[in-house]
CSV table of C-alpha atoms in Angstrom, one decimal:
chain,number,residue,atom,x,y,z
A,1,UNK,CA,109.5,31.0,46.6
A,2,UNK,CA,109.1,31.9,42.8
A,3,UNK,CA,106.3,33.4,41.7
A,4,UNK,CA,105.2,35.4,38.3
A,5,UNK,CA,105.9,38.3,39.7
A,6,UNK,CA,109.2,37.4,40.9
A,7,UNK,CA,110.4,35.8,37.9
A,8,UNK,CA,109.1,38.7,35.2
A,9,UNK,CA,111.0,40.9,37.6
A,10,UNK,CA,114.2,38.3,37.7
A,11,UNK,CA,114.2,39.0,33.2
A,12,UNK,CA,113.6,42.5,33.5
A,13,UNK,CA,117.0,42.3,35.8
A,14,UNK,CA,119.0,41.3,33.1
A,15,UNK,CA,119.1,44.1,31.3
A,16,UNK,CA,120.2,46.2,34.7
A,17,UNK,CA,124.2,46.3,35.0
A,18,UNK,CA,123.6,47.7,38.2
A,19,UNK,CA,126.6,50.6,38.4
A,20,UNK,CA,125.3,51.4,42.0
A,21,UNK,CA,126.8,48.6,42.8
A,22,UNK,CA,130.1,48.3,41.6
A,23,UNK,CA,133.3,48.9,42.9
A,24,UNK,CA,137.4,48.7,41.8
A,25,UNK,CA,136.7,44.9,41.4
A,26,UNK,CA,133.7,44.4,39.3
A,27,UNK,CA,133.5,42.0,36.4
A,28,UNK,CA,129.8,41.1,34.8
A,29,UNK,CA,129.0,38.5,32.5
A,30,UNK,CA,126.1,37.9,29.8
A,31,UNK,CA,126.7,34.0,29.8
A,32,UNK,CA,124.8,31.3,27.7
A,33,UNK,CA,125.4,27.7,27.9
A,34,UNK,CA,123.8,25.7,25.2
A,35,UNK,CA,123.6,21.6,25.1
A,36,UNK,CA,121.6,20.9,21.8
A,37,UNK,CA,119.9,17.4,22.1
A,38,UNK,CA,121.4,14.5,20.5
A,39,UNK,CA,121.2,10.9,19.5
A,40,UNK,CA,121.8,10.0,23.3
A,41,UNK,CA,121.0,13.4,25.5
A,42,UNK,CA,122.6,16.4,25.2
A,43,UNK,CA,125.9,15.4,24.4
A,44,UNK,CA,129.1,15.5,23.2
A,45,UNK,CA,127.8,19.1,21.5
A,46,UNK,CA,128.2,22.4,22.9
A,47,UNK,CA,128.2,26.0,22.6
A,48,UNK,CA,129.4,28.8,24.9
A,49,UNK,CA,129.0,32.7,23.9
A,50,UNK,CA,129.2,35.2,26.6
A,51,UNK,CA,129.3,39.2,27.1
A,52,UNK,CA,132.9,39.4,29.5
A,53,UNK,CA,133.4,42.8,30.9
A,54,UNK,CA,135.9,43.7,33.6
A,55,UNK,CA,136.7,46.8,35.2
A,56,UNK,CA,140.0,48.4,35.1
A,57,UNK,CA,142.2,50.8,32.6
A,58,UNK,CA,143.9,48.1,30.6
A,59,UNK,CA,143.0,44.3,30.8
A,60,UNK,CA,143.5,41.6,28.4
A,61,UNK,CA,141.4,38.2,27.1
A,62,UNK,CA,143.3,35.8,25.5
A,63,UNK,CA,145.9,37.5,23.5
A,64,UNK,CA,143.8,41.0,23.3
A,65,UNK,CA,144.8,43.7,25.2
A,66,UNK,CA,141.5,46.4,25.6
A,67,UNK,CA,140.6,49.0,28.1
A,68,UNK,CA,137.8,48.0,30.3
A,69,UNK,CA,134.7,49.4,31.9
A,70,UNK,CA,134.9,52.3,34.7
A,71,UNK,CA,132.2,52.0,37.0
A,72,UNK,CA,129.4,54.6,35.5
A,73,UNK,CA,127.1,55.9,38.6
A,74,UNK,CA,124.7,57.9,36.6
A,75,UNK,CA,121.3,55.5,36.7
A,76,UNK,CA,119.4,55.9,33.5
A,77,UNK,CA,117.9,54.1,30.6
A,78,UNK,CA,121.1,53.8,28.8
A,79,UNK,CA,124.4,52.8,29.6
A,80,UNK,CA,127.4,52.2,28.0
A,81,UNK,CA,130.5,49.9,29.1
A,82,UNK,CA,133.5,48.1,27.1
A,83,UNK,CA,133.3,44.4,26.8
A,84,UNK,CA,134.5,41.3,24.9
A,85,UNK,CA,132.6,39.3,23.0
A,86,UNK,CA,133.1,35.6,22.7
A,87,UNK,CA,132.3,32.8,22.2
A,88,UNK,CA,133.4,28.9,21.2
A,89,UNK,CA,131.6,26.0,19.4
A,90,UNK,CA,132.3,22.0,19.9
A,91,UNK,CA,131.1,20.1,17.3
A,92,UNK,CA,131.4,16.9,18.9
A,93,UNK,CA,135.2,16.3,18.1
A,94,UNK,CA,137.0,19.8,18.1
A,95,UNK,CA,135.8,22.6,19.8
A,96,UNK,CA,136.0,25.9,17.8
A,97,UNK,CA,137.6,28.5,20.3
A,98,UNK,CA,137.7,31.7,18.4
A,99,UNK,CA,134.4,31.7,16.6
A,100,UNK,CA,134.2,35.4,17.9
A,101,UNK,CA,136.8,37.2,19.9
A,102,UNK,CA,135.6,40.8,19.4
A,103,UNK,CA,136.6,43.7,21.9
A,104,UNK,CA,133.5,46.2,21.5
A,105,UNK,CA,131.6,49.6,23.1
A,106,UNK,CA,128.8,48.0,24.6
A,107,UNK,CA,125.2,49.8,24.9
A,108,UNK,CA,122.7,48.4,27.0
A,109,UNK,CA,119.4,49.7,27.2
A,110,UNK,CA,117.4,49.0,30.0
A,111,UNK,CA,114.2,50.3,28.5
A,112,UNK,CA,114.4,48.5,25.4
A,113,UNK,CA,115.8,45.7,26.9
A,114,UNK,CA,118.5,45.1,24.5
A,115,UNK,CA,122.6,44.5,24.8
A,116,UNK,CA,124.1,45.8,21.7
A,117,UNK,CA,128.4,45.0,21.0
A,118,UNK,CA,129.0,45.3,17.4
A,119,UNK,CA,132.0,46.7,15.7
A,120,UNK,CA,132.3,47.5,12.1
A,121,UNK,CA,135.5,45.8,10.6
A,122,UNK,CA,137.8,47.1,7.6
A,123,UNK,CA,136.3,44.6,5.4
A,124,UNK,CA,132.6,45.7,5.7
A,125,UNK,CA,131.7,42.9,8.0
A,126,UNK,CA,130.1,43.5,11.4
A,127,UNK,CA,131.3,41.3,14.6
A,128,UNK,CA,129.9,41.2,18.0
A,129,UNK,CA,126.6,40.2,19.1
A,130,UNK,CA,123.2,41.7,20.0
A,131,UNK,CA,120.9,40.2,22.4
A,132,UNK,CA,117.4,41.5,23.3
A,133,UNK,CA,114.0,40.6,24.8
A,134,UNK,CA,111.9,38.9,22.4
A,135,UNK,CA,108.9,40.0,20.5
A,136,UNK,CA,107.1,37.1,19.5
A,137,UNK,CA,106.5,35.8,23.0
A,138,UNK,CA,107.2,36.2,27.1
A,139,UNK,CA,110.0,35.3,29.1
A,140,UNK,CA,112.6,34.9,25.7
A,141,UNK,CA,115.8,36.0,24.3
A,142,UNK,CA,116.9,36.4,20.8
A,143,UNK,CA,120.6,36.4,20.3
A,144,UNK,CA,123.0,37.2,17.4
A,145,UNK,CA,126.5,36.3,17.6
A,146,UNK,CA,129.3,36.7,15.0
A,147,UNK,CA,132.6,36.6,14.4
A,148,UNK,CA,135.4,36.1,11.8
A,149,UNK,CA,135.1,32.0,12.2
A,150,UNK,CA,131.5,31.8,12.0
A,151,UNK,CA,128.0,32.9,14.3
A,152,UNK,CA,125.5,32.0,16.7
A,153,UNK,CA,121.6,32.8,16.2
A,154,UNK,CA,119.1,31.5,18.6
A,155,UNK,CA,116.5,32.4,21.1
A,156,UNK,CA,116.1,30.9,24.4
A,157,UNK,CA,113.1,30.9,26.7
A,158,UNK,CA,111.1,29.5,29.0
A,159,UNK,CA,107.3,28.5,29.9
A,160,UNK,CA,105.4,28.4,32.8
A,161,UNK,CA,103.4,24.9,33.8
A,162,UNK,CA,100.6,25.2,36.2
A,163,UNK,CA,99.2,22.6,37.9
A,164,UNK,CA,95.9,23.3,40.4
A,165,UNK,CA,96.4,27.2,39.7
A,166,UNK,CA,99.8,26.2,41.1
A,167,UNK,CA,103.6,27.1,39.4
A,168,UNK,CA,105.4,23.9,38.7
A,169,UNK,CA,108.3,24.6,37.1
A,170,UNK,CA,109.7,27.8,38.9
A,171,UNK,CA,112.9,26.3,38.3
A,172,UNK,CA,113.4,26.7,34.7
A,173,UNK,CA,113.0,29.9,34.4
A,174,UNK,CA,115.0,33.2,35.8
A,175,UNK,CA,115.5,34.3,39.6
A,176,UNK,CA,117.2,36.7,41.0
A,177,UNK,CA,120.3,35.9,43.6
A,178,UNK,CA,122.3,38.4,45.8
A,179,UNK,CA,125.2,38.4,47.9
A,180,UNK,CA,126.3,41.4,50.2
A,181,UNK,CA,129.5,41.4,52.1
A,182,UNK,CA,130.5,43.1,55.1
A,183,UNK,CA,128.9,46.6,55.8
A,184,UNK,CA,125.6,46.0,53.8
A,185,UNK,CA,128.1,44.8,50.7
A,186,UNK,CA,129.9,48.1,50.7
A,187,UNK,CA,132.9,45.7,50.6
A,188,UNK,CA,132.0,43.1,48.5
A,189,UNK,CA,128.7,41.6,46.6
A,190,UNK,CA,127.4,39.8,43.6
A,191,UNK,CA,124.4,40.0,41.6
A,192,UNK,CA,123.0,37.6,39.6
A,193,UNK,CA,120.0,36.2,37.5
A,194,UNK,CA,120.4,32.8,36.7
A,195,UNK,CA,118.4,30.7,34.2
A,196,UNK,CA,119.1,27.2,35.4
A,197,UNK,CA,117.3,25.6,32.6
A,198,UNK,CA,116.1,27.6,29.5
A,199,UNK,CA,115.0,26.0,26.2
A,200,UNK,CA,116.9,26.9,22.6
A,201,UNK,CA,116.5,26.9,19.2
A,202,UNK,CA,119.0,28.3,17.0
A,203,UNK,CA,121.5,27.9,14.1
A,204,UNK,CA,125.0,27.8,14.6
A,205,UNK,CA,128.0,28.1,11.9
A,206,UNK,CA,132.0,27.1,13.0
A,207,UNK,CA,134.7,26.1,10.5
A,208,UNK,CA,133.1,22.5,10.5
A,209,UNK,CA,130.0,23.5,8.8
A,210,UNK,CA,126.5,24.8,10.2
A,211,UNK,CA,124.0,23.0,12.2
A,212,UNK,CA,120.4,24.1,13.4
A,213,UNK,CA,119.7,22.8,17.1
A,214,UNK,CA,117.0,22.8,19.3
A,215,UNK,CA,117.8,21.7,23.3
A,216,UNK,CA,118.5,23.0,27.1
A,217,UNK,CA,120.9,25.0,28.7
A,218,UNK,CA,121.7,27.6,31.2
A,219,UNK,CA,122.0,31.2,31.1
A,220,UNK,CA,123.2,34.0,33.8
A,221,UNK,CA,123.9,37.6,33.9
A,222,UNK,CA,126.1,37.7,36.9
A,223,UNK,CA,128.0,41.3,38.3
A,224,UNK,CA,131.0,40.4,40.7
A,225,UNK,CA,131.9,43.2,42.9
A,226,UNK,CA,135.0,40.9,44.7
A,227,UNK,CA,137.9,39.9,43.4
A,228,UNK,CA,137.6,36.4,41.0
A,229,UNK,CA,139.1,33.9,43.1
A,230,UNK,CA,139.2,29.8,41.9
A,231,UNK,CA,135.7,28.0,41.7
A,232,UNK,CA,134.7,24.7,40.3
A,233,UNK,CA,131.5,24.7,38.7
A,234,UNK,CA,129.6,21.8,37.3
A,235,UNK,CA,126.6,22.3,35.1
A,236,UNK,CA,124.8,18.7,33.7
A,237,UNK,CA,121.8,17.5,31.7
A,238,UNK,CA,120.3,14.1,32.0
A,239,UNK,CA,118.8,12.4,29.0
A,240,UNK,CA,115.2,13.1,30.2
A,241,UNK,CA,116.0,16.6,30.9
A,242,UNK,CA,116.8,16.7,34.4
A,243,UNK,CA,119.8,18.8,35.5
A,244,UNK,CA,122.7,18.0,38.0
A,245,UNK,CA,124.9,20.7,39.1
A,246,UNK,CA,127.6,22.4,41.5
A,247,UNK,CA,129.0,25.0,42.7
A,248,UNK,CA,132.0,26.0,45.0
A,249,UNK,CA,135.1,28.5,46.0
A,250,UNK,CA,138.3,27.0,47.0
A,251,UNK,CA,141.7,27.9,47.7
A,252,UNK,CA,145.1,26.5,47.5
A,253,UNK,CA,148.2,27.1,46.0
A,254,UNK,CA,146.1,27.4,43.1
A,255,UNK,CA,145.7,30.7,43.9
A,256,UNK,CA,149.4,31.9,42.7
A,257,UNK,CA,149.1,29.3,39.4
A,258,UNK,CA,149.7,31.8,37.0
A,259,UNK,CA,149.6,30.4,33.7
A,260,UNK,CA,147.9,26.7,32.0
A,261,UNK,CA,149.9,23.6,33.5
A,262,UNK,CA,149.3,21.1,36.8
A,263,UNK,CA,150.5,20.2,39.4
A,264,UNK,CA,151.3,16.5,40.4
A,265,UNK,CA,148.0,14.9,41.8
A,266,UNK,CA,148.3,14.9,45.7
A,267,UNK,CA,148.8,19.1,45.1
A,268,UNK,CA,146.3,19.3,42.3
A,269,UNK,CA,144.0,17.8,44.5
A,270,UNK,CA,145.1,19.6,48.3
A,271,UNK,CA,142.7,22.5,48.5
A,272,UNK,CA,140.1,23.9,50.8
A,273,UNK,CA,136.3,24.1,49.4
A,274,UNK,CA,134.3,27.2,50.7
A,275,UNK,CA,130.8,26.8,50.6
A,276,UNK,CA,130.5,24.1,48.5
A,277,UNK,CA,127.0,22.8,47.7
A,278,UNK,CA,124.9,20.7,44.9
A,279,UNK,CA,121.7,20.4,43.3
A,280,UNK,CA,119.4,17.9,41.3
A,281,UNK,CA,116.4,18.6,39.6
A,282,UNK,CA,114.2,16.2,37.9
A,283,UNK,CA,112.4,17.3,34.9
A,284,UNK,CA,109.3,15.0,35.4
A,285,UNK,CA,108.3,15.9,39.2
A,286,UNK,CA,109.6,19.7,39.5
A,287,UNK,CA,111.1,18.3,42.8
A,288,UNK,CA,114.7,19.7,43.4
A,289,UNK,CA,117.2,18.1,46.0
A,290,UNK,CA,119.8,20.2,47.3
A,291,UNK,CA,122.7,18.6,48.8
A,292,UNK,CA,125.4,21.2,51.4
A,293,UNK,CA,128.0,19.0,50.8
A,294,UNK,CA,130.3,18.5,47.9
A,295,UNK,CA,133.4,17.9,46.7
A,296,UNK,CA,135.5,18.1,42.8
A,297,UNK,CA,138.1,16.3,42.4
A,298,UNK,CA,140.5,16.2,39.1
A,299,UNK,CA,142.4,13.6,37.8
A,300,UNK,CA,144.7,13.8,34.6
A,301,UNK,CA,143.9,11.5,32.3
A,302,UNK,CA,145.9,9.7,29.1
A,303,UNK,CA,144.8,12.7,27.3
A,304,UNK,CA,145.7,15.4,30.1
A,305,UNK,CA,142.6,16.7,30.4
A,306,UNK,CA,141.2,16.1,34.0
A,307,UNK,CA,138.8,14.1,34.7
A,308,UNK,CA,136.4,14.5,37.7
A,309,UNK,CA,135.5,12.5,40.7
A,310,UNK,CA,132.2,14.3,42.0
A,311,UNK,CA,130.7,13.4,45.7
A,312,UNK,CA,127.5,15.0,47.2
A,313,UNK,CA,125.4,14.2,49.8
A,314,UNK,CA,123.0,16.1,52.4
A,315,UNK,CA,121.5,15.2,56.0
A,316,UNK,CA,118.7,13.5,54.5
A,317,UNK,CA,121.4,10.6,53.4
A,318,UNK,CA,121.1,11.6,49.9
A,319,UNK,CA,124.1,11.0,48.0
A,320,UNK,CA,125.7,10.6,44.7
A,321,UNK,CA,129.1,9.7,43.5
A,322,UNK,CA,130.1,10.1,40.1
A,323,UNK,CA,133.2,10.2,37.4
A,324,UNK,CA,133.7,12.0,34.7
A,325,UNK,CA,135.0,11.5,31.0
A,326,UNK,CA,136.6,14.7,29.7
A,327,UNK,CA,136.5,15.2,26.0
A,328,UNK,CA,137.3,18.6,25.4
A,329,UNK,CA,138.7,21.7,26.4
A,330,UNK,CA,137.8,25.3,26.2
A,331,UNK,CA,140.0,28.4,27.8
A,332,UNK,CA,140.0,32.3,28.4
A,333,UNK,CA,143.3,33.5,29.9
A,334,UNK,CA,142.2,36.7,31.8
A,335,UNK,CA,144.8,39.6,33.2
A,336,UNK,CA,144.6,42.8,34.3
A,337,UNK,CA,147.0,45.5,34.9
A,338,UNK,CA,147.4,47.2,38.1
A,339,UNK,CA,150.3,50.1,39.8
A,340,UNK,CA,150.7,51.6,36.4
A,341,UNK,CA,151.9,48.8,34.5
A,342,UNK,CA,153.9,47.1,36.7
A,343,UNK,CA,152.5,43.9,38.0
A,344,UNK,CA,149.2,42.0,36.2
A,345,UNK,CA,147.0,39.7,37.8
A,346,UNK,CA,146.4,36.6,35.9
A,347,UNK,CA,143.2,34.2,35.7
A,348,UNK,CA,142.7,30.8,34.2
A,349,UNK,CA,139.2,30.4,33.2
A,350,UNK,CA,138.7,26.2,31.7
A,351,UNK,CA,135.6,24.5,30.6
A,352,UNK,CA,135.9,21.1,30.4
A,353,UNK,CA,133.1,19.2,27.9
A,354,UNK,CA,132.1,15.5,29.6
A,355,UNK,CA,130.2,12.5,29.5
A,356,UNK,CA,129.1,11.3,33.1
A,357,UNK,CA,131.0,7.8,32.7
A,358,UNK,CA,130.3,6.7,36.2
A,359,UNK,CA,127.2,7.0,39.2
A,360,UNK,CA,125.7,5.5,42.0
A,361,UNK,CA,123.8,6.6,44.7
A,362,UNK,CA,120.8,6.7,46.8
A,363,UNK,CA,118.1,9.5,46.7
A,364,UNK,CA,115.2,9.4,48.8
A,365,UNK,CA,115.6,6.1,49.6
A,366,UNK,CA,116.0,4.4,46.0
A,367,UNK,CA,119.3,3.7,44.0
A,368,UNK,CA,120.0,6.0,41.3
A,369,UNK,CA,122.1,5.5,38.8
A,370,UNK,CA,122.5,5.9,34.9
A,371,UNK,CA,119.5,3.7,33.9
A,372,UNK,CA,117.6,6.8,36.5
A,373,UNK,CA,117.6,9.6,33.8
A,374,UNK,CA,119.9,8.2,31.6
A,375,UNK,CA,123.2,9.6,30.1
A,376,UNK,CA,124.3,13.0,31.5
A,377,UNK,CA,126.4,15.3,29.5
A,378,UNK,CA,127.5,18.7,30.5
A,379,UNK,CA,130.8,21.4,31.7
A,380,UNK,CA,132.6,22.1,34.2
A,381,UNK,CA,134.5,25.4,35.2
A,382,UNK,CA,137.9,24.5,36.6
A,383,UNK,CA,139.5,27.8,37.2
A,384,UNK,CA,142.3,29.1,38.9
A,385,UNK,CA,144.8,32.1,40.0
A,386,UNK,CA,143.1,35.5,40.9
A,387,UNK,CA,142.0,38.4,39.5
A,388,UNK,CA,142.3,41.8,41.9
């Protein structure tokens, strides 16, 4: 259970990259998520801008070859790592993919609690982004993005609500997750803080113009120490501020898809979920509902994005069937060299932008359905192949 203890010590964790850790497989990942509320939720809007780091001697984002980090096992205040910053806007109609692509020397600084990734360019401008913990109050970020097509700059953060001496809304702000593997996670582990639900303000400039936005969204430092295998991950916001989401590993064929196309529907769909599982939080009550089983399923639509046909339920006979309307696409094509040169993994990293265009279902014991929360926005992760 989260406590204030737990949770101050969950933020000072994100500024740990925990080398003890890592192995010939780690990747880590400063990741924010933001839906900025609209005239109907948090929707169609969005913004992603990330810290992506992978270790190896030469790997490649997009079309940028770059070395990557070496696992560092001196523990200090200081460490530095290579990364790519980057980060995409969608305005509603287009999304913005390249608002920063910038391969950088990345310092992070435990003690100060800053993540620094800025590279001067030939022109005199700076690109690359610093985030840090905030001074003007607890439990906040204050992040500066920018690149070539425009910038990010925003704080995120998060309150604690008592009620009765009690805390409420442990929720929404960060906690601490770990995984070991086999042999204490000597073979195998992950690391993360997530930040389900943090709160934003911020200004944000792409080719379309610039905006200031205030609204939710979700942040996590995560550190994989296994291989990146296919997930489907499904992050929403209702209208009132209540957040649906889900998580799971699968395999297939998908796993040898090496580059952007799909297959016809009965193979698109044929795979085997591992550990697949669901949440629902509503913002009003603090009460969260998990559900341990779920499924994702795509489905091309006129466009040829896929849409999504979500099912969850738990043993409690809580359910909830949905559909998705896909209106945009964003993508990071991830590789990685390995035996000298000779062979490259390949990873296929999508987020898909929706509106929730269908749901139904039953929680404790009453219907739920869009009139519940009202509309629900949000991004799923459909990725496949596999990084080693």
């Amino acid at each position: 259970m989260q406590n204030e203890k737990s949770i101050k010590e969950a933020f000072d964790d994100i500024w740990k990259h925990h080398p003890e850790l890592q192995n010939w497989s780690s990747s880590s990942w400063w990741f924010f998520l933001f839906l900025p509320k609209q005239e109907k939720g948090y929707g169609p809007k969005q913004m992603m801008f990330t810290y992506a780091s992978r270790q190896g001697s030469i790997i490649k984002v997009n079309s940028t070859w770059q070395r990557g980090f070496v696992p560092d096992r001196q523990l200090g205040n200081e460490e530095k790592f290579m990364t790519t910053v980057v980060g995409w806007i969608g305005d509603g109609k287009t999304v913005h993919e390249q608002i920063v692509h910038q391969p950088a020397l990345a310092t992070l600084n435990t003690s100060e609690q800053s993540l620094d990734a800025f590279v001067d360019q030939k022109d005199g401008n700076r690109y690359g982004a610093r985030i840090e913990a905030s001074k003007e109050r607890d439990l906040a970020i204050d992040g500066n993005f920018v690149g070539k097509d425009g910038y990010a700059k925003f704080q995120i953060w998060g309150d604690m609500e008592f009620e009765n001496g009690e805390l409420v809304n442990a929720f929404e702000l960060p906690e601490i997750l770990a995984i070991k593997g086999p042999a204490n996670g000597k073979f195998g582990n992950n690391n993360l803080v997530a930040w389900r639900k943090f709160k934003f303000k911020g200004e944000f400039k792409s080719p379309s113009g610039t905006e200031k936005h205030t609204g939710v969204g979700y942040f996590q430092r995560v550190l994989m120490n296994v291989p990146m295998q296919p997930w489907k991950w499904l992050y929403a916001v209702f209208e009132d501020g209540s957040i649906f989401s889900s998580f799971m590993l699968y395999f297939g064929i998908h796993n040898f898809r090496r580059d952007f196309y799909f297959y016809k529907q009965y193979f698109e769909r044929k795979v085997f979920h591992v550990v697949p599982g669901a949440y629902l939080y509503d913002a009003k009550t603090h009460k969260t509902i998990k559900f341990n089983k779920a499924t994702i399923v795509p489905k091309l639509n006129e466009e040829g994005h896929p849409d999504f046909y979500i099912k969850v339920s738990n043993k409690e006979g809580d359910e909830l069937m949905m559909r998705t309307k896909t209106h945009n696409h964003a993508q990071f094509l991830l590789d990685r060299r390995l035996f000298k040169k000779l062979w490259q993994t390949k990873y296929i990293y999508n987020e898909y932008m929706y509106v929730m265009d269908r749901m139904q279902g039953t929680i404790n014991g009453a219907k739920f359905d869009k009139n519940t929360h009202g509309e629900l926005w949000g991004n799923i992760e459909y990725t496949w192949g596999w990084s080693l």
